[in-house]
Short mmCIF file of C-alpha atoms in Angstrom, two decimals:
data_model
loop_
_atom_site.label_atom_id
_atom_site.label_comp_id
_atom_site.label_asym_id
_atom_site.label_seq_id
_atom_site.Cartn_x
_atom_site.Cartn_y
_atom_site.Cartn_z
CA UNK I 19 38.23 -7.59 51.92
CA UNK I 20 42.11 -7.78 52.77
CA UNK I 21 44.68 -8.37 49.79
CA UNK I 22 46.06 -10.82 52.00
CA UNK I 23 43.01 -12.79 53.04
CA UNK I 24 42.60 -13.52 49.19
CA UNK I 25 45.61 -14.65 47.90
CA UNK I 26 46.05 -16.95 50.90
CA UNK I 27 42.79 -18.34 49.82
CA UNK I 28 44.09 -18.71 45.96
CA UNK I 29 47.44 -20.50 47.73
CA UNK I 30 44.97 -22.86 49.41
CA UNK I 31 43.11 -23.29 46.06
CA UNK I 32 45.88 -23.81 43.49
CA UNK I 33 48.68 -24.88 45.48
CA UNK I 34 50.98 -21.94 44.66
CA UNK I 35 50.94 -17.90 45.19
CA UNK I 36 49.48 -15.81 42.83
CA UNK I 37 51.00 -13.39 40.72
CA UNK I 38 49.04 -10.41 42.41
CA UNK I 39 46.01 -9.04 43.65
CA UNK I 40 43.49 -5.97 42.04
CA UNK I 41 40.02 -5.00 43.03
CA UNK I 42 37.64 -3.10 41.74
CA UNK I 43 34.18 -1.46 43.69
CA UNK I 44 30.88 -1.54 42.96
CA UNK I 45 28.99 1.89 42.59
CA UNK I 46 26.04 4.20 43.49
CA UNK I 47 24.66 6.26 40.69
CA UNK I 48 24.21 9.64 42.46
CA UNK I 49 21.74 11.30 39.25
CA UNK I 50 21.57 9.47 35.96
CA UNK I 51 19.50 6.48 35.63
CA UNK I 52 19.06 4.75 32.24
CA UNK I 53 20.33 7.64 30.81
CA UNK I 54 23.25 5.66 29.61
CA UNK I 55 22.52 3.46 27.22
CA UNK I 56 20.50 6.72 25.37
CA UNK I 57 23.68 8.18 25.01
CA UNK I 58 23.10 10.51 27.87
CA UNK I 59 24.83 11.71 31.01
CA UNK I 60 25.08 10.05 34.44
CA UNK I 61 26.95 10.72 37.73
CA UNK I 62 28.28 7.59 39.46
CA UNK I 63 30.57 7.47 42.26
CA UNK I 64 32.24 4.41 43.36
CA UNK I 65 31.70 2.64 47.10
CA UNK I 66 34.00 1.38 49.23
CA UNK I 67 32.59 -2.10 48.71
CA UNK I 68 34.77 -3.97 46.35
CA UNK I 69 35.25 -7.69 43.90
CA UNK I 70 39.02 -8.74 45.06
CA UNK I 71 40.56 -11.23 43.05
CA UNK I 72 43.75 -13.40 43.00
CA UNK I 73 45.18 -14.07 39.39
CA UNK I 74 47.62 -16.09 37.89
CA UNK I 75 48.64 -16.61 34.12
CA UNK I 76 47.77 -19.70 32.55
CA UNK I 77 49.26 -20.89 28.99
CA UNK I 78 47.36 -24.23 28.16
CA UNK I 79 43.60 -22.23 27.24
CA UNK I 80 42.47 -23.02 30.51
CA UNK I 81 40.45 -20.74 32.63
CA UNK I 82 39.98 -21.87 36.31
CA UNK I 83 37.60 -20.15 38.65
CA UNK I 84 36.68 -20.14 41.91
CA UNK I 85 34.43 -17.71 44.36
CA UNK I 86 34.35 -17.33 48.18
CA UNK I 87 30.70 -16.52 48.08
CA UNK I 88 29.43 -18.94 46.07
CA UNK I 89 29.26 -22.53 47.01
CA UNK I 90 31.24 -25.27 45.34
CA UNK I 91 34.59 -25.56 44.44
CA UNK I 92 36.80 -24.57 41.31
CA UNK I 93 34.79 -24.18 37.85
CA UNK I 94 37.65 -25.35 35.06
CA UNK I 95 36.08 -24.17 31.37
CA UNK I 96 38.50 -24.01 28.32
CA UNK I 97 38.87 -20.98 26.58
CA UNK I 98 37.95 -22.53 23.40
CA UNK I 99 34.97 -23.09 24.42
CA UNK I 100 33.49 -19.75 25.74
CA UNK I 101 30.65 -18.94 23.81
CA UNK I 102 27.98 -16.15 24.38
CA UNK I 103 25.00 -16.69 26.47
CA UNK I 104 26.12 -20.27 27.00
CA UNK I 105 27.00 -19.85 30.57
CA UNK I 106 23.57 -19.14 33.06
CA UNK I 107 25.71 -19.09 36.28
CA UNK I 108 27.99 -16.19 38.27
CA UNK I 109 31.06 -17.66 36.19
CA UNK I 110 29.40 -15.74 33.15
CA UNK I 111 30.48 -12.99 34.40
CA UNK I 112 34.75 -13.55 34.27
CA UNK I 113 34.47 -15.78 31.77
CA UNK I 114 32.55 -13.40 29.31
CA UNK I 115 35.53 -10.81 30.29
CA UNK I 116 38.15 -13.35 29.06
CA UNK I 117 35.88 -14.06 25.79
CA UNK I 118 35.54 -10.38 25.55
CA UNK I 119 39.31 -9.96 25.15
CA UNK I 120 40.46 -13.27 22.64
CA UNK I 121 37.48 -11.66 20.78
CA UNK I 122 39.25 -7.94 20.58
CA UNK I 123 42.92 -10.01 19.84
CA UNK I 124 44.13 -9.41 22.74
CA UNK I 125 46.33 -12.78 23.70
CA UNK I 126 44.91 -14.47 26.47
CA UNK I 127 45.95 -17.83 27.12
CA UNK I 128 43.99 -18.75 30.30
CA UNK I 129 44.16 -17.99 34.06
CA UNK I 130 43.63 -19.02 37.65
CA UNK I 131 41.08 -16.66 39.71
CA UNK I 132 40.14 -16.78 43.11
CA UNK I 133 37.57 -14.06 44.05
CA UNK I 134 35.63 -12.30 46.78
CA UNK I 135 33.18 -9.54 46.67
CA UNK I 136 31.56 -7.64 49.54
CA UNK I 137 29.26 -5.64 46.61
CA UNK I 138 25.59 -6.58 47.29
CA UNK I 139 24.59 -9.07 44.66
CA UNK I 140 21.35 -7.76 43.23
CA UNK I 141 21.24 -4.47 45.13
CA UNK I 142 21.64 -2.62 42.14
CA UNK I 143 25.04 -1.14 42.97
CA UNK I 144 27.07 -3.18 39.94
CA UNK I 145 28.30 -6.44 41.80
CA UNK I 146 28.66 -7.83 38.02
CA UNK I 147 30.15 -4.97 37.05
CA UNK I 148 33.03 -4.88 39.48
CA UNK I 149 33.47 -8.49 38.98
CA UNK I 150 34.11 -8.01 35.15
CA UNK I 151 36.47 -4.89 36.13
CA UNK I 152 38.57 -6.78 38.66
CA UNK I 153 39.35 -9.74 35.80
CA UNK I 154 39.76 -7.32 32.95
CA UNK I 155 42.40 -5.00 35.04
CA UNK I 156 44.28 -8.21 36.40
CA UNK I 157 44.46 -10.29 32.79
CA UNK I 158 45.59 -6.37 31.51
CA UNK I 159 48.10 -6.35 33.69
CA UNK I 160 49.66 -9.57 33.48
CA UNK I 161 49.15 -9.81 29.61
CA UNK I 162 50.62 -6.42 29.28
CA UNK I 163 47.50 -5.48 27.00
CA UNK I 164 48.08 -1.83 27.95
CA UNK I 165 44.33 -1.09 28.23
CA UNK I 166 43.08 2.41 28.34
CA UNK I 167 40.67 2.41 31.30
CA UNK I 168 37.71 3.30 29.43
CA UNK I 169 38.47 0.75 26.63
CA UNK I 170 38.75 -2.14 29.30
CA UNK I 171 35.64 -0.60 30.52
CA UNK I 172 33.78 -0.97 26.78
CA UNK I 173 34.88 -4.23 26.60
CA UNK I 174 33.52 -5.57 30.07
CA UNK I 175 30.24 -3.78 28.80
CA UNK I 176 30.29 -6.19 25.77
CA UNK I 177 30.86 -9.41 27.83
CA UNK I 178 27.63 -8.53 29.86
CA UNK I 179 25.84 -7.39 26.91
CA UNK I 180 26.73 -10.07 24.54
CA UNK I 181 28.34 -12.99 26.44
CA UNK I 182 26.04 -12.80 29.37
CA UNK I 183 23.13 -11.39 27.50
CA UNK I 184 22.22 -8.21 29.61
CA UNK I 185 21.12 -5.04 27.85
CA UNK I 186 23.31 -3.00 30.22
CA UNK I 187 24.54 0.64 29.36
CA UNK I 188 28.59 1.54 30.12
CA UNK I 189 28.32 3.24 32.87
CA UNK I 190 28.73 0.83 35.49
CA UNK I 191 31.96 -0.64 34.11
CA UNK I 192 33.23 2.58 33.35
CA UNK I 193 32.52 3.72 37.04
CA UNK I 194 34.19 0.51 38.25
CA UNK I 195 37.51 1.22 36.31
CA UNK I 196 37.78 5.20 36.30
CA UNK I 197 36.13 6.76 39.80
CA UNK I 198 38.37 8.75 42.11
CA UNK I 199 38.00 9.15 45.60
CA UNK I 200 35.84 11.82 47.28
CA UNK I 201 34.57 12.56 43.46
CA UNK I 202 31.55 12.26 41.48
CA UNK I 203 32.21 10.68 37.79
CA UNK I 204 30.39 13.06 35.39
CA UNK I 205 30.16 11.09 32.39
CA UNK I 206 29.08 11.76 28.68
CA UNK I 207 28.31 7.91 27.89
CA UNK I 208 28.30 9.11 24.26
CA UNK I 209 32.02 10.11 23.57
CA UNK I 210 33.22 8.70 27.24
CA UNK I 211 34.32 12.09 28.06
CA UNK I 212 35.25 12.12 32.00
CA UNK I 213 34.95 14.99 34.45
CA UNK I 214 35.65 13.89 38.15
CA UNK I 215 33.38 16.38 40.27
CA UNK I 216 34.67 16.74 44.02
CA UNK I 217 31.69 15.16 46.45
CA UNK I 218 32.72 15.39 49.58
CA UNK I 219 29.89 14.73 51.84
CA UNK I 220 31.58 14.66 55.06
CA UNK I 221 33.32 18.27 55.10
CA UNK I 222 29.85 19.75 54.65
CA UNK I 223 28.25 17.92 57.87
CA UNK I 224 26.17 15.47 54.86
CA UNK I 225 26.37 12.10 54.67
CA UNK I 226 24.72 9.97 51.58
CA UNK I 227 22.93 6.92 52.55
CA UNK I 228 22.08 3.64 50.58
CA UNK I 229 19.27 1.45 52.13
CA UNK I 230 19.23 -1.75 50.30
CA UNK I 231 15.39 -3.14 49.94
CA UNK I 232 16.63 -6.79 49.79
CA UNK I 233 14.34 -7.36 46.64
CA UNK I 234 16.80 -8.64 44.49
CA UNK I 235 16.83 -7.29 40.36
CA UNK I 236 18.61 -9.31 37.64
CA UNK I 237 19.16 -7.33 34.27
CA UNK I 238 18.91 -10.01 32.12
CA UNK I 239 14.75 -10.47 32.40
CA UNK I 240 12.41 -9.14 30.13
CA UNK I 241 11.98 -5.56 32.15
CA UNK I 242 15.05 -3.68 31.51
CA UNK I 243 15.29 -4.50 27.73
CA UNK I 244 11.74 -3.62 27.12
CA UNK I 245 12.70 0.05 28.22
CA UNK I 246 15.75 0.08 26.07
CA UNK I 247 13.79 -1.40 22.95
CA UNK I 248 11.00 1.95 24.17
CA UNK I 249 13.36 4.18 24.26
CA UNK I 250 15.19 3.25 20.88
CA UNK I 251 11.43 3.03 18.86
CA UNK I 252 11.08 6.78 20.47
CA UNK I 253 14.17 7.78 19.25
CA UNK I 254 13.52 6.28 16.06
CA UNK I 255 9.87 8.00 15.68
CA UNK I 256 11.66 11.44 16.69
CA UNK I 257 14.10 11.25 13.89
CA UNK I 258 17.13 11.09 16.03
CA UNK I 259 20.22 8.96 16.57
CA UNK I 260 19.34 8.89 20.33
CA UNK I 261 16.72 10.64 23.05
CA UNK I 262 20.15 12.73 24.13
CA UNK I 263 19.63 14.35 21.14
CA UNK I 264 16.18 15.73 22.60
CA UNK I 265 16.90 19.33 23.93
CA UNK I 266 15.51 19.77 27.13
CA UNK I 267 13.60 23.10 25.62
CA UNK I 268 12.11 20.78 22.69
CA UNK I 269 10.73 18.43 24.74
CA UNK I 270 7.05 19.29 24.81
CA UNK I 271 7.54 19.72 21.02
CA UNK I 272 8.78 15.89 20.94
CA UNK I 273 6.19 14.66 23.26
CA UNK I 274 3.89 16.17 20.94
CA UNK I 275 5.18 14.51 17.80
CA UNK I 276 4.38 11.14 19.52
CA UNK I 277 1.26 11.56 19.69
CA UNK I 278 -0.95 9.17 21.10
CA UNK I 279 1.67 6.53 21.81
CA UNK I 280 1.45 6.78 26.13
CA UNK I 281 4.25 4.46 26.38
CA UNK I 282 7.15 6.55 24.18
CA UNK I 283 5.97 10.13 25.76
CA UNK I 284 6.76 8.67 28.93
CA UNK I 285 10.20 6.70 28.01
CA UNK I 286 11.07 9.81 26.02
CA UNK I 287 10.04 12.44 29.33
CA UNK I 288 12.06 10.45 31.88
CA UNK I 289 15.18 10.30 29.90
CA UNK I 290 15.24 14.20 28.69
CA UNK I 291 14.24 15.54 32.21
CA UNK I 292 17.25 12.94 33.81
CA UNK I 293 19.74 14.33 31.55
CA UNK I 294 18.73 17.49 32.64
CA UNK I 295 19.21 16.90 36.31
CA UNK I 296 21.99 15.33 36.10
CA UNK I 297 23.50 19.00 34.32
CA UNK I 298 21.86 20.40 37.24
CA UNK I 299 23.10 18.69 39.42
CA UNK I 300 26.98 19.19 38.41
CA UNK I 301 26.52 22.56 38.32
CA UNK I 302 25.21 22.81 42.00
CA UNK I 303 28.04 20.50 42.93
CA UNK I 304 30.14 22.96 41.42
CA UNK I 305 28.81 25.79 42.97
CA UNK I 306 29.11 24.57 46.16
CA UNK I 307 25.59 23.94 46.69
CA UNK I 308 25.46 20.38 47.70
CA UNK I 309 22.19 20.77 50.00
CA UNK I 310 20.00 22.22 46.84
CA UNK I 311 20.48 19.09 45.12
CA UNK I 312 18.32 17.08 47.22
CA UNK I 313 15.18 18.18 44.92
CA UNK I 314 16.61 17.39 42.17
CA UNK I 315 16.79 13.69 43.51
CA UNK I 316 13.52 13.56 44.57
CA UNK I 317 12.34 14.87 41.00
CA UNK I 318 14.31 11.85 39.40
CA UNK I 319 12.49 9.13 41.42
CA UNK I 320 9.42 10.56 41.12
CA UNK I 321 9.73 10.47 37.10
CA UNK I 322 11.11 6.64 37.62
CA UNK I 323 8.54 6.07 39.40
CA UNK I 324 5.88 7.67 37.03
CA UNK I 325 7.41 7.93 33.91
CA UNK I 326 9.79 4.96 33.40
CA UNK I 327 7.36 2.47 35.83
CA UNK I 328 10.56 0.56 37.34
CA UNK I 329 10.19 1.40 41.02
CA UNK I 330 8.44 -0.62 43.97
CA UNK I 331 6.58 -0.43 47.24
CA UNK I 332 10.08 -0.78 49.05
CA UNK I 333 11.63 1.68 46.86
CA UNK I 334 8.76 4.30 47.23
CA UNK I 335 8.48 3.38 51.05
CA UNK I 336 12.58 4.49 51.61
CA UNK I 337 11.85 7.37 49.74
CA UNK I 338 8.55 8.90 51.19
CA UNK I 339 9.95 7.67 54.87
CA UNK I 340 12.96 9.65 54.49
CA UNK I 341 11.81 12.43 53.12
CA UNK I 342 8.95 12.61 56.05
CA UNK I 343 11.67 11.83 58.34
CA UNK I 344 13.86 15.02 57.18
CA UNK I 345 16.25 13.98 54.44
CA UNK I 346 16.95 16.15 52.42
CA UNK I 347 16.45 14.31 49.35
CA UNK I 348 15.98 10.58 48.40
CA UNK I 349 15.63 8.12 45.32
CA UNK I 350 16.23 4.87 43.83
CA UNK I 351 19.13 4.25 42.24
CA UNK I 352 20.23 1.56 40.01
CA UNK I 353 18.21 -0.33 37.06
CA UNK I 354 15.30 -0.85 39.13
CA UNK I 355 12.33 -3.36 39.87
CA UNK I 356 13.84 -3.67 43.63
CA UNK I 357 17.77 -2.92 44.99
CA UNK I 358 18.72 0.64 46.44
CA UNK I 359 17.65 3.73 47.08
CA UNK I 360 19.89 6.87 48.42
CA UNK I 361 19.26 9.35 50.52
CA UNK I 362 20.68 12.63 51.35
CA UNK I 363 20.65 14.03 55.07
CA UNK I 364 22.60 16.28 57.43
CA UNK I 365 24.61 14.08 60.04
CA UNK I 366 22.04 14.74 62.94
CA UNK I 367 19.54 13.20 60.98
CA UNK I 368 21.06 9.77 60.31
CA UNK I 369 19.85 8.01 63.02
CA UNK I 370 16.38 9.12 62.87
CA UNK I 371 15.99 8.57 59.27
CA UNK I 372 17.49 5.37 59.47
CA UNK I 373 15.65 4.15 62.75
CA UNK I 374 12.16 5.62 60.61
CA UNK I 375 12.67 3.50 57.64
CA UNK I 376 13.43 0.25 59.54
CA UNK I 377 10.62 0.61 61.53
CA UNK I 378 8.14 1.49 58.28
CA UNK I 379 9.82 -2.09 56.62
CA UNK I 380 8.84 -3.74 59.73
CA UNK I 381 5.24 -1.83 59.67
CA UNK I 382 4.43 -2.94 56.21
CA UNK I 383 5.79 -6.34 56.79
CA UNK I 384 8.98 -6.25 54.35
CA UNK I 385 12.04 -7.66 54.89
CA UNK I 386 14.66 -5.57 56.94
CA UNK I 387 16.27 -3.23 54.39
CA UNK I 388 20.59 -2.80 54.90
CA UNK I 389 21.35 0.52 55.74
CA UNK I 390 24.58 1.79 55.24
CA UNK I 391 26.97 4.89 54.80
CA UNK I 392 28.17 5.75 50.82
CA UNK I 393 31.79 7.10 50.99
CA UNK I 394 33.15 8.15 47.23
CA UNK I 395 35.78 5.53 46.81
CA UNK I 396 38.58 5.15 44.49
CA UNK I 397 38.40 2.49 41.37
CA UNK I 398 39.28 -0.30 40.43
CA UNK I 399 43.55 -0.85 41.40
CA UNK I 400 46.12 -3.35 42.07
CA UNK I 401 46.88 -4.16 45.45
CA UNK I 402 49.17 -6.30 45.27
#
């Protein structure tokens, strides 16, 4: 989506040029999932897909809004009245980022956005989540808030988690706002500690693939928070602040403590195995051994799919079609219940795997899944 393309757009809209242009991408989570919001560790890198948007300052509290892939036209809302969860439409999303910041003090007076997004919405690869980056680095900027990029990632986290009302962990935002291209962003989601780990696919003849299901996910149901409220009553049971705090070598002694209760053991397994691989997986990365960690990716779906119940027959049918059809790893990625999977394959393989899972959708009567290529991107920026 070109700079230009957008502001001309915003000109159209508003009748004057903005005062610049930022984007920020939406994101794959390579090893990591639901890890976050247990205070874990997770591995996202950021795609090439991005939320553009067009901004100008406002000083009268008014916030106008406008989308190129949404029909209608400009959504005007006054800042005084932003209030959480009172907002069911994609303006939630912006708007909770400008609550999000009056509510921290930071001055915000109101604004003109025109955006545009070529994220999947509902793939699970953070379309909100680049849409609440891409407003919070663009009011930063022309408020001269001075934002620390994983501070303006907390407080996108808080306008999905309180404004929109979705249970969401921090990494997507922070992926949005701190990934570096051809780099892996290990993160500690517990003290936001940051180590970019170099992923780049293409000098070792791999390439990473995301094949989008087309069953769409939305965060804010019932499924997602049910795991988070599991995962807090089995950290709760175990005596600990959070199931990071669950050594990988004291798991069958936690597992043990919960007794009878087949729901926790499972929560609690998932998460303290996925930590796990994701440390595994950083230090194959860092070994050089990109290849070896396409077990380790297979090992996480297969406890997502087992353990933490939140796959499909689309997911599972990427996964076990790849795999058959010589990747060299494969899982879903994202919060779940439909969206993405990944999969891991030498170059020569692409087309095979690719033309083998099409085929299998078509077999089993699914919708044709999106396949497409995921290059480690740079985040979120101003383009103009």
């Amino acid at each position: 989506m070109g700079a230009q393309q957008v502001r001309d757009a915003f000109e159209e809209l508003y009748g004057t040029a903005p005062e610049g242009v930022w984007s920020a991408p939406g994101r794959v989570n390579l090893i990591g999932e639901h890890t976050d919001y247990n205070d874990g560790f997770v591995m996202p890198f950021a795609l090439p897909h991005t939320a553009v948007a067009a901004v100008s300052r406002r000083e009268d509290g008014v916030l106008r809004l406008h989308s190129a892939d949404v029909e209608g036209g400009v959504v005007q809302l006054r800042l005084e009245d932003l209030a959480p969860q009172s907002d069911r439409n994609w303006t939630a999303y912006p708007a909770g980022v400008v609550w999000a910041l009056r509510e921290a003090g930071h001055p915000v007076t109101g604004a003109d956005v025109h955006l545009a997004s070529t994220v999947p919405s509902g793939a699970g690869l953070s379309s909100s989540a680049a849409l609440e980056v891409v407003i919070a680095l663009a009011l930063g900027d022309l408020f001269a808030l001075d934002l620390p990029r994983w501070q303006l990632a907390r407080l996108c986290q808080r306008a999905e988690n309180v404004y929109v009302g979705a249970p969401t962990g921090i990494m997507d935002q922070t992926a949005s706002a701190c990934c570096e291209q051809g780099h892996a962003l290990f993160l500690d989601t517990r003290d936001l500690s940051q180590r970019q780990i170099p992923f780049d696919l293409a000098a070792e003849g791999l390439r990473l693939l995301v094949v989008d299901t087309r069953v769409k996910h939305a965060h804010s149901d019932g499924e997602y928070g049910k795991r988070r409220a599991g995962c807090e009553r089995g950290a709760a049971r175990l005596g600990v602040d959070a199931l990071r705090d669950i050594p990988y070598d004291g798991l069958d002694a936690a597992l043990a403590q919960l007794g009878d209760d087949e729901e926790a053991v499972r929560l609690v397994r998932h998460i303290v195995t996925e930590d796990q691989r994701v440390e595994k997986t950083v230090a194959l990365l860092q070994a050089g051994e990109t290849r070896a960690i396409g077990p380790v990716l297979v090992a996480g779906h297969a406890s997502l799919r087992d353990d933490f119940r939140i796959s499909c027959p689309e997911l599972d049918l990427v996964v076990d079609t790849a795999l058959a059809s010589g990747a060299l790893g494969a899982r879903m990625t994202g919060g779940g219940f439909g969206g993405s999977a990944i999969v891991l394959a030498e170059v020569s393989d692409v087309d095979t795997i690719t033309k083998a899972v099409e085929e299998a959708f078509t077999a089993a009567g699914f919708k044709a899944p999106r396949v497409f290529e995921a290059v480690p991107s740079a985040g979120a920026r101003r383009l103009s």
